[in-house]
Short mmCIF file of C-alpha atoms and ligand atoms in Angstrom, two decimals:
data_model
loop_
_atom_site.label_atom_id
_atom_site.label_comp_id
_atom_site.label_asym_id
_atom_site.label_seq_id
_atom_site.Cartn_x
_atom_site.Cartn_y
_atom_site.Cartn_z
CA UNK A 248 -58.04 97.29 68.01
CA UNK A 249 -56.22 96.60 71.28
CA UNK A 250 -54.09 94.03 69.59
CA UNK A 251 -53.30 96.54 66.90
CA UNK A 252 -52.05 98.87 69.55
CA UNK A 253 -50.12 96.06 71.43
CA UNK A 254 -48.38 95.18 68.17
CA UNK A 255 -47.13 98.62 67.96
CA UNK A 256 -45.38 98.35 71.36
CA UNK A 257 -41.67 98.18 71.24
CA UNK A 258 -40.38 94.67 71.84
CA UNK A 259 -36.70 94.92 70.86
CA UNK A 260 -34.97 93.16 73.84
CA UNK A 261 -31.77 95.27 73.28
CA UNK A 262 -33.74 98.46 73.69
CA UNK A 263 -35.50 97.15 76.77
CA UNK A 264 -32.30 96.05 78.38
CA UNK A 265 -30.82 99.34 77.48
CA UNK A 266 -33.70 101.05 79.38
CA UNK A 267 -32.90 98.90 82.45
CA UNK A 268 -29.31 99.90 82.28
CA UNK A 269 -30.28 103.53 82.44
CA UNK A 270 -32.43 103.19 85.65
CA UNK A 271 -30.94 104.48 88.96
CA UNK A 272 -32.44 101.42 90.61
CA UNK A 273 -30.26 98.37 90.66
CA UNK A 274 -31.93 95.29 89.19
CA UNK A 275 -30.71 91.65 89.30
CA UNK A 276 -32.30 88.35 88.48
CA UNK A 277 -31.13 85.08 90.12
CA UNK A 278 -32.14 81.53 89.11
CA UNK A 279 -33.46 78.93 91.51
CA UNK A 280 -29.83 78.17 92.47
CA UNK A 281 -29.40 81.87 93.32
CA UNK A 282 -26.88 82.40 90.51
CA UNK A 283 -27.06 85.75 88.66
CA UNK A 284 -28.74 85.43 85.28
CA UNK A 285 -29.13 89.22 84.79
CA UNK A 286 -27.61 92.38 86.27
CA UNK A 287 -28.29 95.93 85.04
CA UNK A 288 -25.54 98.58 85.18
CA UNK A 289 -26.62 100.07 88.52
CA UNK A 290 -26.38 96.58 90.08
CA UNK A 291 -22.96 95.96 88.49
CA UNK A 292 -21.82 99.33 90.04
CA UNK A 293 -22.86 98.32 93.52
CA UNK A 294 -20.87 95.03 93.33
CA UNK A 295 -18.08 96.59 91.37
CA UNK A 296 -18.11 93.86 88.68
CA UNK A 297 -19.18 93.67 85.04
CA UNK A 298 -22.30 91.72 84.05
CA UNK A 299 -20.17 89.11 82.33
CA UNK A 300 -18.23 88.57 85.60
CA UNK A 301 -21.54 88.19 87.46
CA UNK A 302 -23.49 85.85 85.22
CA UNK A 303 -23.47 82.30 86.57
CA UNK A 304 -21.81 83.44 89.79
CA UNK A 305 -23.51 83.95 93.18
CA UNK A 306 -23.30 86.33 96.09
CA UNK A 307 -20.79 84.06 97.78
CA UNK A 308 -18.33 84.85 94.99
CA UNK A 309 -18.34 88.59 95.67
CA UNK A 310 -19.20 89.41 99.26
CA UNK A 311 -17.70 88.56 102.64
CA UNK A 312 -19.03 85.24 103.79
CA UNK A 313 -21.08 86.80 106.65
CA UNK A 314 -22.63 89.39 104.29
CA UNK A 315 -23.26 86.79 101.55
CA UNK A 316 -24.91 84.53 104.10
CA UNK A 317 -27.36 87.27 105.08
CA UNK A 318 -28.23 88.05 101.47
CA UNK A 319 -28.84 84.41 100.65
CA UNK A 320 -30.84 83.83 103.76
CA UNK A 321 -33.34 86.46 102.66
CA UNK A 322 -33.17 85.18 99.05
CA UNK A 323 -34.19 81.67 100.24
CA UNK A 324 -37.05 82.92 102.34
CA UNK A 325 -38.48 84.65 99.24
CA UNK A 326 -37.83 81.64 96.92
CA UNK A 327 -39.33 79.06 99.30
CA UNK A 328 -42.27 81.00 100.71
CA UNK A 329 -43.08 83.12 97.63
CA UNK A 330 -43.50 86.26 99.77
CA UNK A 331 -42.30 89.77 98.81
CA UNK A 332 -39.57 90.97 101.15
CA UNK A 333 -38.60 94.68 101.83
CA UNK A 334 -35.30 95.02 103.80
CA UNK A 335 -32.53 97.40 104.30
CA UNK A 336 -29.18 95.93 103.39
CA UNK A 337 -25.71 97.38 103.71
CA UNK A 338 -23.42 96.24 100.90
CA UNK A 339 -19.65 96.84 101.18
CA UNK A 340 -17.83 96.07 97.96
CA UNK A 341 -14.16 95.10 97.35
CA UNK A 342 -13.22 98.72 97.10
CA UNK A 343 -14.51 99.12 100.67
CA UNK A 344 -17.40 101.34 99.66
CA UNK A 345 -20.59 100.77 101.71
CA UNK A 346 -23.91 101.41 100.22
CA UNK A 347 -27.17 101.40 102.14
CA UNK A 348 -29.79 99.63 100.13
CA UNK A 349 -33.49 99.46 100.36
CA UNK A 350 -33.88 96.01 98.89
CA UNK A 351 -37.12 94.47 97.49
CA UNK A 352 -37.09 90.77 96.71
CA UNK A 353 -39.82 88.76 94.92
CA UNK A 354 -40.23 85.38 93.20
CA UNK A 355 -41.08 85.14 89.58
CA UNK A 356 -42.19 82.02 87.66
CA UNK A 357 -42.21 82.16 83.88
CA UNK A 358 -44.44 80.25 81.49
CA UNK A 359 -41.97 77.38 81.24
CA UNK A 360 -42.29 76.83 85.06
CA UNK A 361 -38.82 78.21 85.68
CA UNK A 362 -38.45 80.09 89.00
CA UNK A 363 -36.41 83.24 89.34
CA UNK A 364 -35.66 85.70 92.10
CA UNK A 365 -36.05 89.32 91.18
CA UNK A 366 -33.98 91.71 93.29
CA UNK A 367 -34.18 95.53 93.09
CA UNK A 368 -32.13 97.86 95.26
CA UNK A 369 -32.52 101.56 95.79
CA UNK A 370 -29.57 103.39 97.14
CA UNK A 371 -30.91 105.24 100.25
CA UNK A 372 -27.40 106.24 101.60
CA UNK A 373 -28.00 109.88 100.60
CA UNK A 374 -31.51 109.89 102.15
CA UNK A 375 -30.18 108.30 105.28
CA UNK A 376 -27.34 110.77 105.42
CA UNK A 377 -29.83 113.63 105.15
CA UNK A 378 -31.89 112.12 107.90
CA UNK A 379 -28.77 111.92 110.06
CA UNK A 380 -27.98 115.49 109.24
CA UNK A 381 -31.44 116.59 110.38
CA UNK A 382 -31.10 114.59 113.56
CA UNK A 383 -27.66 116.10 114.24
CA UNK A 384 -29.05 119.46 113.56
CA UNK A 385 -31.73 119.03 116.27
CA UNK A 386 -28.89 118.35 118.74
CA UNK A 387 -27.33 121.78 118.03
CA UNK A 388 -30.38 123.88 118.81
CA UNK A 389 -31.77 124.74 122.29
CA UNK A 390 -35.11 123.19 121.37
CA UNK A 391 -36.53 119.75 122.41
CA UNK A 392 -37.72 117.96 119.31
CA UNK A 393 -39.73 114.77 118.94
CA UNK A 394 -41.42 113.04 116.04
CA UNK A 395 -44.49 111.25 117.29
CA UNK A 396 -46.28 108.77 115.08
CA UNK A 397 -50.08 108.64 115.10
CA UNK A 398 -49.98 105.17 116.65
CA UNK A 399 -47.99 106.49 119.65
CA UNK A 400 -44.51 105.26 118.56
CA UNK A 401 -41.73 107.75 118.80
CA UNK A 402 -39.89 107.98 115.45
CA UNK A 403 -37.26 110.24 116.89
CA UNK A 404 -36.49 112.54 119.82
CA UNK A 405 -33.39 114.62 120.51
CA UNK A 406 -31.52 114.67 123.85
CA UNK A 407 -33.03 117.89 124.99
CA UNK A 408 -36.56 116.49 124.58
CA UNK A 409 -35.54 113.37 126.47
CA UNK A 410 -34.22 115.52 129.26
CA UNK A 411 -37.78 116.91 129.68
CA UNK A 412 -39.10 113.43 130.25
CA UNK A 413 -37.73 113.40 133.73
CA UNK A 414 -35.39 110.49 133.07
CA UNK A 415 -37.95 108.10 131.59
CA UNK A 416 -37.09 108.01 127.92
CA UNK A 417 -39.05 104.82 127.15
CA UNK A 418 -41.82 105.26 124.57
CA UNK A 419 -44.31 105.42 127.47
CA UNK A 420 -42.15 108.00 129.31
CA UNK A 421 -41.96 110.29 126.39
CA UNK A 422 -45.67 109.85 125.65
CA UNK A 423 -46.48 110.70 129.29
CA UNK A 424 -44.66 113.98 128.83
CA UNK A 425 -46.44 114.71 125.58
CA UNK A 426 -49.87 114.09 127.15
CA UNK A 427 -48.90 116.32 130.13
CA UNK A 428 -48.36 119.16 127.59
CA UNK A 429 -51.69 118.25 125.91
CA UNK A 430 -53.52 119.11 129.11
CA UNK A 431 -52.70 122.83 128.44
CA UNK A 432 -54.00 122.88 124.90
CA UNK A 433 -56.95 121.21 123.25
CA UNK A 434 -56.10 119.22 120.13
CA UNK A 435 -52.39 118.99 120.96
CA UNK A 436 -50.42 117.28 119.46
CA UNK A 437 -52.64 116.31 116.44
CA UNK A 438 -53.63 119.85 115.63
CA UNK A 439 -51.00 122.45 114.55
CA UNK A 440 -50.67 124.76 117.51
CA UNK A 441 -48.33 126.82 119.66
CA UNK A 442 -48.84 127.68 123.35
CA UNK A 443 -47.02 128.60 126.56
CA UNK A 444 -47.30 126.33 129.55
CA UNK A 445 -45.31 125.24 132.63
CA UNK A 446 -43.86 121.83 133.15
CA UNK A 447 -42.09 120.25 136.15
CA UNK A 448 -38.91 118.50 135.15
CA UNK A 449 -36.89 116.22 137.51
CA UNK A 450 -33.71 118.01 138.40
CA UNK A 451 -34.72 121.26 136.71
CA UNK A 452 -37.88 122.09 138.70
CA UNK A 453 -40.74 124.17 137.14
CA UNK A 454 -39.94 125.41 133.68
CA UNK A 455 -41.94 127.68 131.46
CA UNK A 456 -41.99 126.44 127.89
CA UNK A 457 -43.49 127.14 124.51
CA UNK A 458 -44.86 123.91 122.90
CA UNK A 459 -45.30 123.88 119.12
CA UNK A 460 -46.88 121.07 117.17
CA UNK A 461 -46.90 120.64 113.40
CA UNK A 462 -50.14 118.67 113.70
CA UNK A 463 -50.45 115.27 111.94
CA UNK A 464 -48.45 115.33 108.66
CA UNK A 465 -47.75 112.68 106.06
CA UNK A 466 -44.10 112.49 106.84
CA UNK A 467 -43.86 109.14 108.63
CA UNK A 468 -43.11 105.84 106.90
CA UNK A 469 -46.63 104.35 107.49
CA UNK A 470 -49.16 106.59 109.20
CA UNK A 471 -49.06 110.30 110.01
CA UNK A 472 -46.59 111.91 112.40
CA UNK A 473 -46.35 115.22 114.19
CA UNK A 474 -43.16 117.15 114.91
CA UNK A 475 -43.31 118.70 118.37
CA UNK A 476 -40.85 121.35 119.61
CA UNK A 477 -40.35 122.51 123.14
CA UNK A 478 -38.67 125.83 123.82
CA UNK A 479 -37.60 126.69 127.31
CA UNK A 480 -38.52 130.31 128.02
CA UNK A 481 -37.93 130.24 131.83
CA UNK A 482 -35.12 132.74 131.64
CA UNK A 483 -37.09 134.94 129.20
CA UNK A 484 -40.14 134.87 131.61
CA UNK A 485 -37.77 135.75 134.49
CA UNK A 486 -36.39 138.68 132.40
CA UNK A 487 -40.00 139.67 131.59
CA UNK A 488 -40.86 139.63 135.24
CA UNK A 489 -37.79 141.61 136.06
CA UNK A 490 -38.56 144.11 133.25
CA UNK A 491 -42.08 144.50 134.51
CA UNK A 492 -40.83 145.12 138.02
CA UNK A 493 -38.37 147.66 136.65
CA UNK A 494 -41.17 149.33 134.69
CA UNK A 495 -43.39 149.36 137.80
CA UNK A 496 -40.59 150.89 139.85
CA UNK A 497 -39.92 153.44 137.14
CA UNK A 498 -43.65 154.43 137.16
CA UNK A 499 -43.48 154.62 140.97
CA UNK A 500 -40.35 156.77 140.71
CA UNK A 501 -41.98 159.05 138.17
CA UNK A 502 -44.98 159.43 140.43
CA UNK A 503 -42.84 160.16 143.43
CA UNK A 504 -40.85 162.68 141.40
CA UNK A 505 -44.04 164.37 140.38
CA UNK A 506 -45.19 164.34 144.03
CA UNK A 507 -41.82 165.74 145.05
CA UNK A 508 -42.05 168.47 142.40
CA UNK A 509 -45.49 169.43 143.52
CA UNK A 510 -44.43 169.35 147.08
CA UNK A 511 -41.52 171.59 146.27
CA UNK A 512 -43.89 173.87 144.49
CA UNK A 513 -46.12 173.90 147.44
CA UNK A 514 -43.18 174.69 149.72
CA UNK A 515 -42.06 177.42 147.42
CA UNK A 516 -45.61 178.79 147.46
CA UNK A 517 -45.68 178.51 151.27
CA UNK A 518 -42.35 180.17 151.48
CA UNK A 519 -43.59 182.98 149.26
CA UNK A 520 -46.75 183.21 151.32
CA UNK A 521 -44.76 183.46 154.50
CA UNK A 522 -42.58 186.18 153.03
CA UNK A 523 -45.70 187.84 151.84
CA UNK A 524 -47.35 187.59 155.27
CA UNK A 525 -44.33 189.24 156.85
CA UNK A 526 -44.23 191.86 154.14
CA UNK A 527 -47.90 192.53 154.49
CA UNK A 528 -47.73 192.93 158.27
CA UNK A 529 -44.86 195.42 157.78
CA UNK A 530 -46.71 197.31 155.13
CA UNK A 531 -49.92 197.31 157.12
CA UNK A 532 -47.99 198.74 160.08
CA UNK A 533 -45.77 201.10 158.28
CA UNK A 534 -48.18 202.25 155.65
CA UNK A 535 -51.60 202.23 157.15
CA UNK A 536 -50.82 204.76 159.90
CA UNK A 537 -49.19 207.35 157.73
CA UNK A 538 -51.90 206.73 155.13
CA UNK A 539 -54.45 207.45 157.84
CA UNK A 540 -52.62 210.59 158.63
CA UNK A 541 -52.68 211.59 154.97
CA UNK A 542 -56.42 210.94 154.75
CA UNK A 543 -57.13 212.93 157.92
CA UNK A 544 -54.87 215.80 156.84
CA UNK A 545 -56.52 215.91 153.44
CA UNK A 546 -59.94 216.00 155.14
CA UNK A 547 -58.91 218.85 157.39
CA UNK A 548 -57.29 220.78 154.45
CA UNK A 549 -60.50 220.26 152.54
CA UNK A 550 -62.51 221.75 155.38
CA UNK A 551 -60.08 224.68 155.88
CA UNK A 552 -59.94 225.79 152.28
CA UNK A 553 -63.63 225.31 151.66
CA UNK A 554 -65.14 228.33 149.89
CA UNK A 555 -61.77 230.08 149.73
CA UNK A 556 -61.49 229.65 146.03
CA UNK A 557 -57.96 228.29 146.05
CA UNK A 558 -58.67 226.04 143.10
CA UNK A 559 -56.93 222.97 144.55
CA UNK A 560 -60.04 220.76 144.77
CA UNK A 561 -58.83 218.52 141.90
CA UNK A 562 -55.46 217.95 143.64
CA UNK A 563 -57.30 217.04 146.84
CA UNK A 564 -59.46 214.74 144.85
CA UNK A 565 -56.39 212.96 143.50
CA UNK A 566 -54.91 212.66 147.01
CA UNK A 567 -58.15 211.01 148.13
CA UNK A 568 -58.20 208.66 145.18
CA UNK A 569 -54.56 207.66 145.70
CA UNK A 570 -55.26 207.02 149.37
CA UNK A 571 -58.23 204.88 148.48
CA UNK A 572 -56.18 202.84 145.96
CA UNK A 573 -53.38 202.26 148.45
CA UNK A 574 -55.91 201.25 151.04
CA UNK A 575 -57.38 198.81 148.59
CA UNK A 576 -54.04 197.25 147.91
CA UNK A 577 -53.26 196.88 151.59
CA UNK A 578 -56.69 195.30 152.05
CA UNK A 579 -55.94 192.73 149.34
CA UNK A 580 -52.53 191.93 150.77
CA UNK A 581 -53.86 191.61 154.27
CA UNK A 582 -56.74 189.52 153.03
CA UNK A 583 -54.63 187.10 151.14
CA UNK A 584 -51.89 186.63 153.66
CA UNK A 585 -54.23 185.95 156.57
CA UNK A 586 -55.57 182.46 155.99
CA UNK A 587 -58.49 182.90 158.21
CA UNK A 588 -60.63 179.91 159.34
CA UNK A 589 -63.79 179.66 157.32
CA UNK A 590 -67.08 180.41 158.99
CA UNK A 591 -69.68 178.64 156.89
CA UNK A 592 -73.39 178.69 157.36
CA UNK A 593 -76.08 177.62 155.00
CA UNK A 594 -77.71 180.69 153.55
CA UNK A 595 -79.65 181.93 150.55
CA UNK A 596 -76.63 182.53 148.25
CA UNK A 597 -78.67 184.25 145.55
CA UNK A 598 -80.17 186.80 147.90
CA UNK A 599 -76.77 187.44 149.44
CA UNK A 600 -75.14 187.76 146.09
CA UNK A 601 -77.72 190.33 144.92
CA UNK A 602 -76.74 192.55 147.83
CA UNK A 603 -72.95 192.10 147.20
CA UNK A 604 -73.36 192.93 143.48
CA UNK A 605 -75.49 195.95 144.15
CA UNK A 606 -72.93 197.27 146.67
CA UNK A 607 -70.03 196.61 144.29
CA UNK A 608 -71.76 198.09 141.28
CA UNK A 609 -71.51 201.49 142.94
CA UNK A 610 -67.77 201.31 142.50
CA UNK A 611 -67.87 200.29 138.81
CA UNK A 612 -67.80 202.61 135.81
CA UNK A 613 -71.27 203.74 134.79
CA UNK A 614 -70.98 202.50 131.27
CA UNK A 615 -70.49 198.98 132.43
CA UNK A 616 -73.54 196.76 132.08
CA UNK A 617 -74.07 194.30 134.97
CA UNK A 618 -76.31 191.28 134.34
CA UNK A 619 -77.40 189.04 137.17
CA UNK A 620 -78.89 185.69 136.33
CA UNK A 621 -79.79 183.82 139.52
CA UNK A 622 -80.62 180.11 139.43
CA UNK A 623 -80.34 178.66 142.95
CA UNK A 624 -84.09 179.10 143.57
CA UNK A 625 -83.56 180.27 147.19
CA UNK A 626 -81.94 177.00 148.16
CA UNK A 627 -79.51 177.27 151.06
CA UNK A 628 -75.86 176.73 150.40
CA UNK A 629 -73.08 176.60 152.99
CA UNK A 630 -70.56 179.42 152.53
CA UNK A 631 -68.54 182.01 154.42
CA UNK A 632 -70.09 185.38 153.36
CA UNK A 633 -67.09 187.56 154.14
CA UNK A 634 -64.70 185.28 152.26
CA UNK A 635 -66.93 184.61 149.31
CA UNK A 636 -67.62 188.34 149.05
CA UNK A 637 -63.88 188.88 148.52
CA UNK A 638 -63.91 186.25 145.76
CA UNK A 639 -66.91 187.76 144.03
CA UNK A 640 -65.49 191.28 144.21
CA UNK A 641 -62.11 190.10 142.85
CA UNK A 642 -63.87 188.47 139.85
CA UNK A 643 -65.95 191.49 139.16
CA UNK A 644 -63.14 194.06 139.61
CA UNK A 645 -60.80 191.95 137.43
CA UNK A 646 -63.52 191.94 134.65
CA UNK A 647 -64.10 195.66 135.06
CA UNK A 648 -60.36 196.48 135.00
CA UNK A 649 -59.76 194.35 132.00
CA UNK A 650 -62.50 196.08 130.04
CA UNK A 651 -61.71 199.65 131.04
CA UNK A 652 -57.99 199.01 130.25
CA UNK A 653 -58.95 197.84 126.75
CA UNK A 654 -61.92 200.18 126.12
CA UNK A 655 -60.60 201.17 122.75
CA UNK A 656 -60.40 197.61 121.51
CA UNK A 657 -63.85 196.65 122.66
CA UNK A 658 -66.42 196.46 119.86
CA UNK A 659 -69.43 195.63 122.03
CA UNK A 660 -70.75 197.35 125.14
CA UNK A 661 -68.74 196.16 128.16
CA UNK A 662 -70.88 193.63 129.98
CA UNK A 663 -70.37 191.47 133.07
CA UNK A 664 -72.73 188.54 133.49
CA UNK A 665 -72.97 187.08 136.91
CA UNK A 666 -74.86 183.85 137.13
CA UNK A 667 -75.60 181.10 139.66
CA UNK A 668 -76.86 177.52 139.05
CA UNK A 669 -76.54 173.98 140.35
CA UNK A 670 -74.37 171.48 138.66
CA UNK A 671 -72.94 168.08 139.82
CA UNK A 672 -73.83 168.55 143.47
CA UNK A 673 -72.33 172.02 143.48
CA UNK A 674 -73.63 175.54 143.60
CA UNK A 675 -71.79 177.46 140.90
CA UNK A 676 -71.05 181.19 140.84
CA UNK A 677 -69.94 182.39 137.45
CA UNK A 678 -68.63 185.80 136.40
CA UNK A 679 -68.28 186.24 132.68
CA UNK A 680 -67.14 189.29 130.80
CA UNK A 681 -66.87 190.25 127.07
CA UNK A 682 -63.51 191.88 127.63
CA UNK A 683 -60.18 191.27 125.88
CA UNK A 684 -59.71 187.77 127.22
CA UNK A 685 -56.46 186.31 128.48
CA UNK A 686 -53.68 185.17 126.10
CA UNK A 687 -52.66 181.54 126.64
CA UNK A 688 -49.25 182.30 128.09
CA UNK A 689 -50.74 184.66 130.64
CA UNK A 690 -53.55 182.23 131.45
CA UNK A 691 -50.96 179.65 132.37
CA UNK A 692 -49.66 181.95 135.09
CA UNK A 693 -52.59 183.90 136.45
CA UNK A 694 -53.05 181.52 139.47
CA UNK A 695 -49.49 182.35 140.64
CA UNK A 696 -49.45 184.60 143.67
CA UNK A 697 -47.98 188.06 142.71
CA UNK A 698 -48.41 187.51 139.03
CA UNK A 699 -49.90 190.61 137.40
CA UNK A 700 -49.92 192.37 134.07
CA UNK A 701 -51.06 195.62 135.55
CA UNK A 702 -48.82 198.49 136.62
CA UNK A 703 -50.69 198.82 139.89
CA UNK A 704 -51.67 195.23 140.22
CA UNK A 705 -50.89 193.00 143.19
CA UNK A 706 -51.27 189.73 141.46
CA UNK A 707 -53.19 188.41 144.41
CA UNK A 708 -56.82 188.60 143.20
CA UNK A 709 -57.04 185.25 141.42
CA UNK A 710 -54.90 183.34 144.02
CA UNK A 711 -57.35 184.64 146.63
CA UNK A 712 -60.40 183.51 144.64
CA UNK A 713 -58.82 180.06 144.23
CA UNK A 714 -57.88 179.88 147.94
CA UNK A 715 -61.42 180.72 148.93
CA UNK A 716 -62.93 178.19 146.55
CA UNK A 717 -60.60 175.44 147.79
CA UNK A 718 -61.22 176.36 151.44
CA UNK A 719 -64.91 175.77 150.73
CA UNK A 720 -64.12 172.34 149.30
CA UNK A 721 -64.70 173.57 145.77
CA UNK A 722 -62.56 174.81 142.91
CA UNK A 723 -61.94 177.61 140.52
CA UNK A 724 -62.09 177.30 136.75
CA UNK A 725 -60.91 179.99 134.37
CA UNK A 726 -61.71 179.92 130.69
CA UNK A 727 -60.81 182.60 128.32
CA UNK A 728 -60.90 183.29 124.60
CA UNK A 729 -58.76 186.23 123.56
CA UNK A 730 -60.88 188.83 121.90
CA UNK A 731 -64.15 187.30 123.22
CA UNK A 732 -63.99 187.41 126.98
CA UNK A 733 -63.18 185.56 130.15
CA UNK A 734 -65.26 183.27 132.39
CA UNK A 735 -64.47 182.66 136.06
CA UNK A 736 -66.36 179.78 137.63
CA UNK A 737 -66.32 179.04 141.38
CA UNK A 738 -67.73 175.60 142.34
CA UNK A 739 -69.02 175.29 145.88
CA UNK A 740 -70.03 171.83 147.29
CA UNK A 741 -73.56 171.62 148.56
CA UNK A 742 -72.94 169.39 151.48
CA UNK A 743 -71.52 170.89 154.70
CA UNK A 744 -69.47 167.73 154.97
CA UNK A 745 -67.30 168.56 151.95
CA UNK A 746 -66.81 172.08 153.23
CA UNK A 747 -65.72 170.63 156.65
CA UNK A 748 -63.34 168.21 154.92
CA UNK A 749 -61.69 171.08 153.05
CA UNK A 750 -61.41 173.00 156.31
P1 ADP B 970 -54.13 191.69 139.47
O1 ADP B 970 -55.58 191.98 139.18
O2 ADP B 970 -53.63 192.41 140.64
O3 ADP B 970 -53.29 191.86 138.28
P2 ADP B 970 -55.13 189.08 139.63
O4 ADP B 970 -54.60 187.87 140.29
O5 ADP B 970 -56.48 189.46 140.02
O6 ADP B 970 -54.07 190.14 139.85
O7 ADP B 970 -55.09 188.83 138.05
C1 ADP B 970 -53.91 188.43 137.48
C2 ADP B 970 -53.88 188.77 135.97
O8 ADP B 970 -54.89 188.05 135.30
C3 ADP B 970 -54.21 190.18 135.71
O9 ADP B 970 -53.08 191.00 135.84
C4 ADP B 970 -54.73 190.13 134.25
O10 ADP B 970 -53.72 190.10 133.31
C5 ADP B 970 -55.40 188.76 134.19
N1 ADP B 970 -56.80 188.82 134.37
C6 ADP B 970 -57.57 188.52 135.47
N2 ADP B 970 -58.84 188.66 135.18
C7 ADP B 970 -59.01 188.97 133.90
C8 ADP B 970 -60.13 189.20 133.01
N3 ADP B 970 -61.39 189.16 133.48
N4 ADP B 970 -59.86 189.54 131.72
C9 ADP B 970 -58.56 189.62 131.29
N5 ADP B 970 -57.53 189.44 132.05
C10 ADP B 970 -57.73 189.12 133.33
MG1 MG B 971 -57.23 191.51 140.36
#
């Protein structure tokens, strides 16, 4: 069966020789005297002669004596010792063309006992050129490159890489540098990786580099090799540092600008307050005395006309109301512009608040429902009664005014809910109404002194509440939902210490 198959195999020597002629590998056979007895076409091309010219001749007949000597020396080694030999040989023919050859030589003895030398050559000029191209390429990039073999030999390193080895470019020197890098990353260089590290280089000092390894690859001639790249990022790091510093300074600048803006606001506010203080003093002086005179005169007129049926009671009533309103405005102005020192004493805030609300309710429209929900359980809280009274009254009168101004729009009964409770180490006083609420654009401005939407408003009610809360070491919160109502919340710290700090 096997013989059957073998018999079918092509054995025509012309065809076989034709195949050999078509191989890119050059093949030549020499006899024991090292004369050519066969040469395929590729081999003829390397020498630049025809096969007929080659047969019976030897290397001496075609190559320069020195070159021929080298070829024959290798030939003899193979013939005599019977070993196979792999060498690289450069052959320059008559036309001056050099070819780099990977030459394989082996001894062959046929059945008649004849000895031959079999020579095959593979043209590796193109491969070598490509290798040179790659090496040249690595010299044009700002990256240190090394090819390290698994056994520690260095197959190649470019000049930049050598520069990192602090002058020692021996195999040991370069390996020392590679193992220094390896201290910063486990598995380096055998495992594919990329990391940043610092290296100290003679003449260059400390450099920040990115090290990249391909890990062991089958790219070496024998064992595995790794390609390692070193990229110097010192300048980049410096830039990064500078950039971070600039960012930090920018942030600082923005902070300072914000502080400046708020300081300016504060100054503006102070300036306004000072103007307001002067204005108030003038008004108090110029207005309160004549106002007193008007009130006294009205009182006297009232007494004089009593029971005389003059029918001017309503006018007198209007005079009295007007005087009271003016008096109230003056009180508010005076109260706000005088930043009196607080006089805080721990007291039962709930009990005190009950009295204040009772007193204030007398001045409110009858239809208004007042709801008091006390939750401080008689615990004492430090506060200044006269100042806090002003805050409570302002909150209640604002709610009442908002609801009587929008009576027609109110669907529910007007109601003010005043509640107290503890939260987060604070006593909280909250005044909520179910009035018209405050539109967002108005809400943004209500804390500004002199901001008012009322024709007779002073715009000092809310700033006074806030001032009083802050003087107590607390704060004012305003929440409002248009159409639903408004909630004013005053937070008062429970510890006298906080109050003192604020003072
Ligand atoms: P004034 O009462 O003199 O106008 P305030 O500082 O007390 O000054 O209040 C400023 C503005 O805030 C008012 O003009 C009003 O528009 C609005 N406001 C205050 N409280 C309420 C409230 N409970 N409901 C609706 N709007 C309110
Ligand atoms: Mg008010």
